[in-house]
Tab-separated table of C-alpha atoms in Angstrom:
chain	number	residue	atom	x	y	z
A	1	UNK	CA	0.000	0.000	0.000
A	2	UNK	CA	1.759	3.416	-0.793
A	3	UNK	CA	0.455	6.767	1.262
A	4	UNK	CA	-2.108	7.597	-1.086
A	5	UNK	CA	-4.056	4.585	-0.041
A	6	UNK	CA	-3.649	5.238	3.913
A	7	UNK	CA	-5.442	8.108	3.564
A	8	UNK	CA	-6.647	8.490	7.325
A	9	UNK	CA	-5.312	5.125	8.580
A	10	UNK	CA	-1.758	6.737	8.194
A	11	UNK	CA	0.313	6.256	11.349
A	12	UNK	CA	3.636	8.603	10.733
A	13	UNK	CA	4.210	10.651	14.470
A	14	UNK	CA	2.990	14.011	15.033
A	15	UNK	CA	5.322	16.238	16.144
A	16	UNK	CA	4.128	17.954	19.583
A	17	UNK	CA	3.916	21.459	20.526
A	18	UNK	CA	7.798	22.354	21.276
A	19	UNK	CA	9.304	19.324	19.134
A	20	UNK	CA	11.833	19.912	16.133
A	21	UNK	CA	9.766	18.708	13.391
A	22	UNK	CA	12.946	18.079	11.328
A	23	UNK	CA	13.943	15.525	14.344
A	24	UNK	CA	9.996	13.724	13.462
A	25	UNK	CA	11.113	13.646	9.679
A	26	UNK	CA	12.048	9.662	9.094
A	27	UNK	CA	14.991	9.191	6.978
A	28	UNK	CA	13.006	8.205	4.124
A	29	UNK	CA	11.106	11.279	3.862
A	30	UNK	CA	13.884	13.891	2.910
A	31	UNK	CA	12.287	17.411	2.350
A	32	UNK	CA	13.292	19.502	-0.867
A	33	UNK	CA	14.789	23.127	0.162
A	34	UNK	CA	11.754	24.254	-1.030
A	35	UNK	CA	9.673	22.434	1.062
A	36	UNK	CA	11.716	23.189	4.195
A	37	UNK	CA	11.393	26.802	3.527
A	38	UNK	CA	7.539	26.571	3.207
A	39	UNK	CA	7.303	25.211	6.368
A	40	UNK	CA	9.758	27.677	7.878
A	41	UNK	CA	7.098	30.221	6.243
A	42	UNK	CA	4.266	28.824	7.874
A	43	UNK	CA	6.115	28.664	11.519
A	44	UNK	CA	7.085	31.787	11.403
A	45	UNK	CA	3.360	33.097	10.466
A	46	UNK	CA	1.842	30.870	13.088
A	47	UNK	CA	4.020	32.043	15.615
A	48	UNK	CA	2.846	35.121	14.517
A	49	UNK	CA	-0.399	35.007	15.296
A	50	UNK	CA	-0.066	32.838	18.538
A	51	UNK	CA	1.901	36.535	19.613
A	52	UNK	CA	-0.999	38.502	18.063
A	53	UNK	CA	-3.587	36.534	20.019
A	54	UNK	CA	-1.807	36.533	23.215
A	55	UNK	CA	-1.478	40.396	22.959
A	56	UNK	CA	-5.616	40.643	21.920
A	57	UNK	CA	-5.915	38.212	25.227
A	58	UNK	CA	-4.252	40.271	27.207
A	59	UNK	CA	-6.687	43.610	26.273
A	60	UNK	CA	-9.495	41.841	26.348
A	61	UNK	CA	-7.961	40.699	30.336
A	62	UNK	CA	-7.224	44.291	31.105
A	63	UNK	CA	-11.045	45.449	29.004
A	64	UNK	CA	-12.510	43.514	31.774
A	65	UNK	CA	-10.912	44.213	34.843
A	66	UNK	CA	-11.586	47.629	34.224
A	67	UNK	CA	-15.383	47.101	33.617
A	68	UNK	CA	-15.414	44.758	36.930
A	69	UNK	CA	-13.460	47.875	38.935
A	70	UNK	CA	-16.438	50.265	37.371
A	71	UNK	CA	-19.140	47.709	38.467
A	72	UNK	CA	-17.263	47.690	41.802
A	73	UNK	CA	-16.821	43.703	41.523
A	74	UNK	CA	-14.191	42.873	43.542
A	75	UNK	CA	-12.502	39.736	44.121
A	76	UNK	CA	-14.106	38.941	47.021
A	77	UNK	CA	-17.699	39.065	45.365
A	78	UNK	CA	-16.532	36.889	42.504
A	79	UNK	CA	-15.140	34.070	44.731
A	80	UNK	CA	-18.985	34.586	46.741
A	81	UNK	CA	-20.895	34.804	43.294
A	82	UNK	CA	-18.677	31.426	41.987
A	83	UNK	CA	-18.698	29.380	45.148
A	84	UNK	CA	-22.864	29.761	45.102
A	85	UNK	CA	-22.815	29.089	40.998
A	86	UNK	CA	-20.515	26.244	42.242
A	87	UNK	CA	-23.004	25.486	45.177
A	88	UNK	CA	-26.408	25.337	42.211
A	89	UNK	CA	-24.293	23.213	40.154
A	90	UNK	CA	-23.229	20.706	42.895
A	91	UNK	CA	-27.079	20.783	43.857
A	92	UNK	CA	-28.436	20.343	40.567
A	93	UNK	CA	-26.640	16.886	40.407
A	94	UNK	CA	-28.197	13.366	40.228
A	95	UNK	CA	-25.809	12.329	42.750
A	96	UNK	CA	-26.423	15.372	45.492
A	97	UNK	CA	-29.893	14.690	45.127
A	98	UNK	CA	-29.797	11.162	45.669
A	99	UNK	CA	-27.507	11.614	48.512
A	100	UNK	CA	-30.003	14.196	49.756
A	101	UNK	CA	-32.397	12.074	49.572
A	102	UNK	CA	-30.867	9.046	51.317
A	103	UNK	CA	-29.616	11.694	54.327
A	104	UNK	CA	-33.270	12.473	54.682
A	105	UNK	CA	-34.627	9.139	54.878
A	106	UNK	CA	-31.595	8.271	57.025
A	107	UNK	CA	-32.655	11.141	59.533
A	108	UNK	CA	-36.205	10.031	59.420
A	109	UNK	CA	-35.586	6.199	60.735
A	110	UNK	CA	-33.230	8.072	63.401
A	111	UNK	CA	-35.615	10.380	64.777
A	112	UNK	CA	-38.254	7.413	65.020
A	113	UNK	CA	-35.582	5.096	66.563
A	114	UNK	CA	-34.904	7.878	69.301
A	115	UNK	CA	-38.631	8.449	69.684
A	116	UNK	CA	-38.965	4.531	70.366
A	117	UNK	CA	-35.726	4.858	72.827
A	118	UNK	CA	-37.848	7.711	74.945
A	119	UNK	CA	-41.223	5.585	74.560
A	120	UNK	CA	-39.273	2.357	75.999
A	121	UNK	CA	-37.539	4.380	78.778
A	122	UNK	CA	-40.322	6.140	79.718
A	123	UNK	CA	-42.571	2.737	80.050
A	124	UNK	CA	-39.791	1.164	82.111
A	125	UNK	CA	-39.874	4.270	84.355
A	126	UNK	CA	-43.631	3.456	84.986
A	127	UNK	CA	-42.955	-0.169	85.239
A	128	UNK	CA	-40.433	0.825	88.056
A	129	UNK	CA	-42.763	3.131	90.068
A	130	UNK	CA	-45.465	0.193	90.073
A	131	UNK	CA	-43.260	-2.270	90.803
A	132	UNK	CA	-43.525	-3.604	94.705
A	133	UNK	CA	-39.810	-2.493	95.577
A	134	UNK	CA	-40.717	0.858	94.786
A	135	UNK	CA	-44.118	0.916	96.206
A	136	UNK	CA	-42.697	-0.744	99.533
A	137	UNK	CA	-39.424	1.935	99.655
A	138	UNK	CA	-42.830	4.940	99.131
A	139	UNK	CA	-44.210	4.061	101.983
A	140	UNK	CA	-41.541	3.535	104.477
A	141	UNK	CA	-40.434	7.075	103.203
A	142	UNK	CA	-43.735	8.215	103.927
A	143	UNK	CA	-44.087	6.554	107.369
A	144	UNK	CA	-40.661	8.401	108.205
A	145	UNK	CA	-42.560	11.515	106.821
A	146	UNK	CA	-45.441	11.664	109.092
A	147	UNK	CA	-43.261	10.275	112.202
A	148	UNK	CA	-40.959	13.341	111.486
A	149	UNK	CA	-43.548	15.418	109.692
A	150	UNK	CA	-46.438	14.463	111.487
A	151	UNK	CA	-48.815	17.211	110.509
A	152	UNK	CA	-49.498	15.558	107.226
A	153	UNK	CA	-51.425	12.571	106.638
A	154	UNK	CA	-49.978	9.797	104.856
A	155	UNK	CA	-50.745	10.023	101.001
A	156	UNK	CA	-50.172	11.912	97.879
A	157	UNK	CA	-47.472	10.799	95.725
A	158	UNK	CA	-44.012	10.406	95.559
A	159	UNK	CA	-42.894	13.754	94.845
A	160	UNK	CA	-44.870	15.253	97.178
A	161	UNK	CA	-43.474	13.017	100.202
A	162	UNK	CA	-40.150	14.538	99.044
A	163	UNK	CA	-41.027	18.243	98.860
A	164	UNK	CA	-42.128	17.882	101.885
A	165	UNK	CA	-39.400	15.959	103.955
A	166	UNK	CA	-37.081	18.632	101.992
A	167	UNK	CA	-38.946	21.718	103.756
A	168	UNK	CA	-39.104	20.244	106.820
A	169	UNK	CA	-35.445	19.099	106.875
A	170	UNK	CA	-34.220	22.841	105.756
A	171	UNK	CA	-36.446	25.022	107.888
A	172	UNK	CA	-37.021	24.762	111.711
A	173	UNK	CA	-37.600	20.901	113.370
A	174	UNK	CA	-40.674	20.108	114.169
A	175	UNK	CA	-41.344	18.924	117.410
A	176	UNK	CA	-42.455	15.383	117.519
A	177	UNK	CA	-46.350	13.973	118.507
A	178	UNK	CA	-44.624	12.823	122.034
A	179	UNK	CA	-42.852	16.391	122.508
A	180	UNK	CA	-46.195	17.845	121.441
A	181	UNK	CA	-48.012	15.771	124.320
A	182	UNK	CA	-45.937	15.945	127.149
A	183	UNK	CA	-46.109	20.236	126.535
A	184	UNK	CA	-49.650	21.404	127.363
């Protein structure tokens, strides 16, 4: 097959950006003078305008700093205005949203576990303040309350019994039913 027929297929090395393309050249392939200085044209004019359109880059760089210092647009703003551009993008994707969603759902089944957690402690709080321990330590307390207290008849609940044994404790002592007896 000669080069004609390779047509796209053709498989010679492309010089990259930087490489001598003389260096590229296989022996084989020997370039006329005239040839070489074609190319040396076209180098030189691409060169040319890789200058030309650095130097339009560069006022079209300085163009628009200028209007951003007239619009008072400072860096600061652009980093805000690109980090929430940034932040629509990243919340526009399949993947935040799915990961959105799953957090959601994940928060859901947490918040009804912890709700089961307070039911369950709360029903073994009532299943401890009708159990007989706790019913037989409630009334010795309150037996020591009304031979202390006295004044009070037994009853009312728990928190009561302790209110009361509290107040009586921190203010004055009470004097007993004997003491009360035996002074006319």
């Amino acid at each position: 097959m000669d080069r004609g027929e390779q047509g796209l297929l053709r498989t010679d090395p492309v010089p990259e950006e930087g490489e001598d393309v003389a260096a590229t050249i296989s022996a084989t392939e020997t370039l006329s003078e005239e040839e070489q200085e074609e190319l040396r044209r076209e180098l030189a004019k691409v060169e040319e305008e890789i200058q030309t359109l650095s130097q339009v880059l560069a006022a079209k760089e300085k163009h628009l700093a200028e209007i951003k210092r007239k619009l008072g647009i400072n860096s600061l703003q652009e980093l805000k205005q690109n980090i929430a551009k940034g932040w629509q993008d990243v919340t526009a994707t399949s993947a935040y949203k799915k990961t959105s969603e799953t957090l959601s759902q994940a928060g859901q089944k947490a918040s009804a576990a912890f709700s089961s957690v307070g039911s369950v402690i709360t029903k073994k709080l009532e299943d401890v303040k009708n159990s007989p321990t706790f019913k037989s330590f409630e009334e010795k307390v309150e037996n020591l309350k009304s031979k202390v207290g006295g004044t009070k008849p037994a009853g009312g609940d728990f928190g009561e019994v302790l209110n009361s044994t509290a107040n009586a404790s921190a203010g004055a002592p009470e004097p007993l039913p004997e003491q009360m007896q035996a002074n006319p």
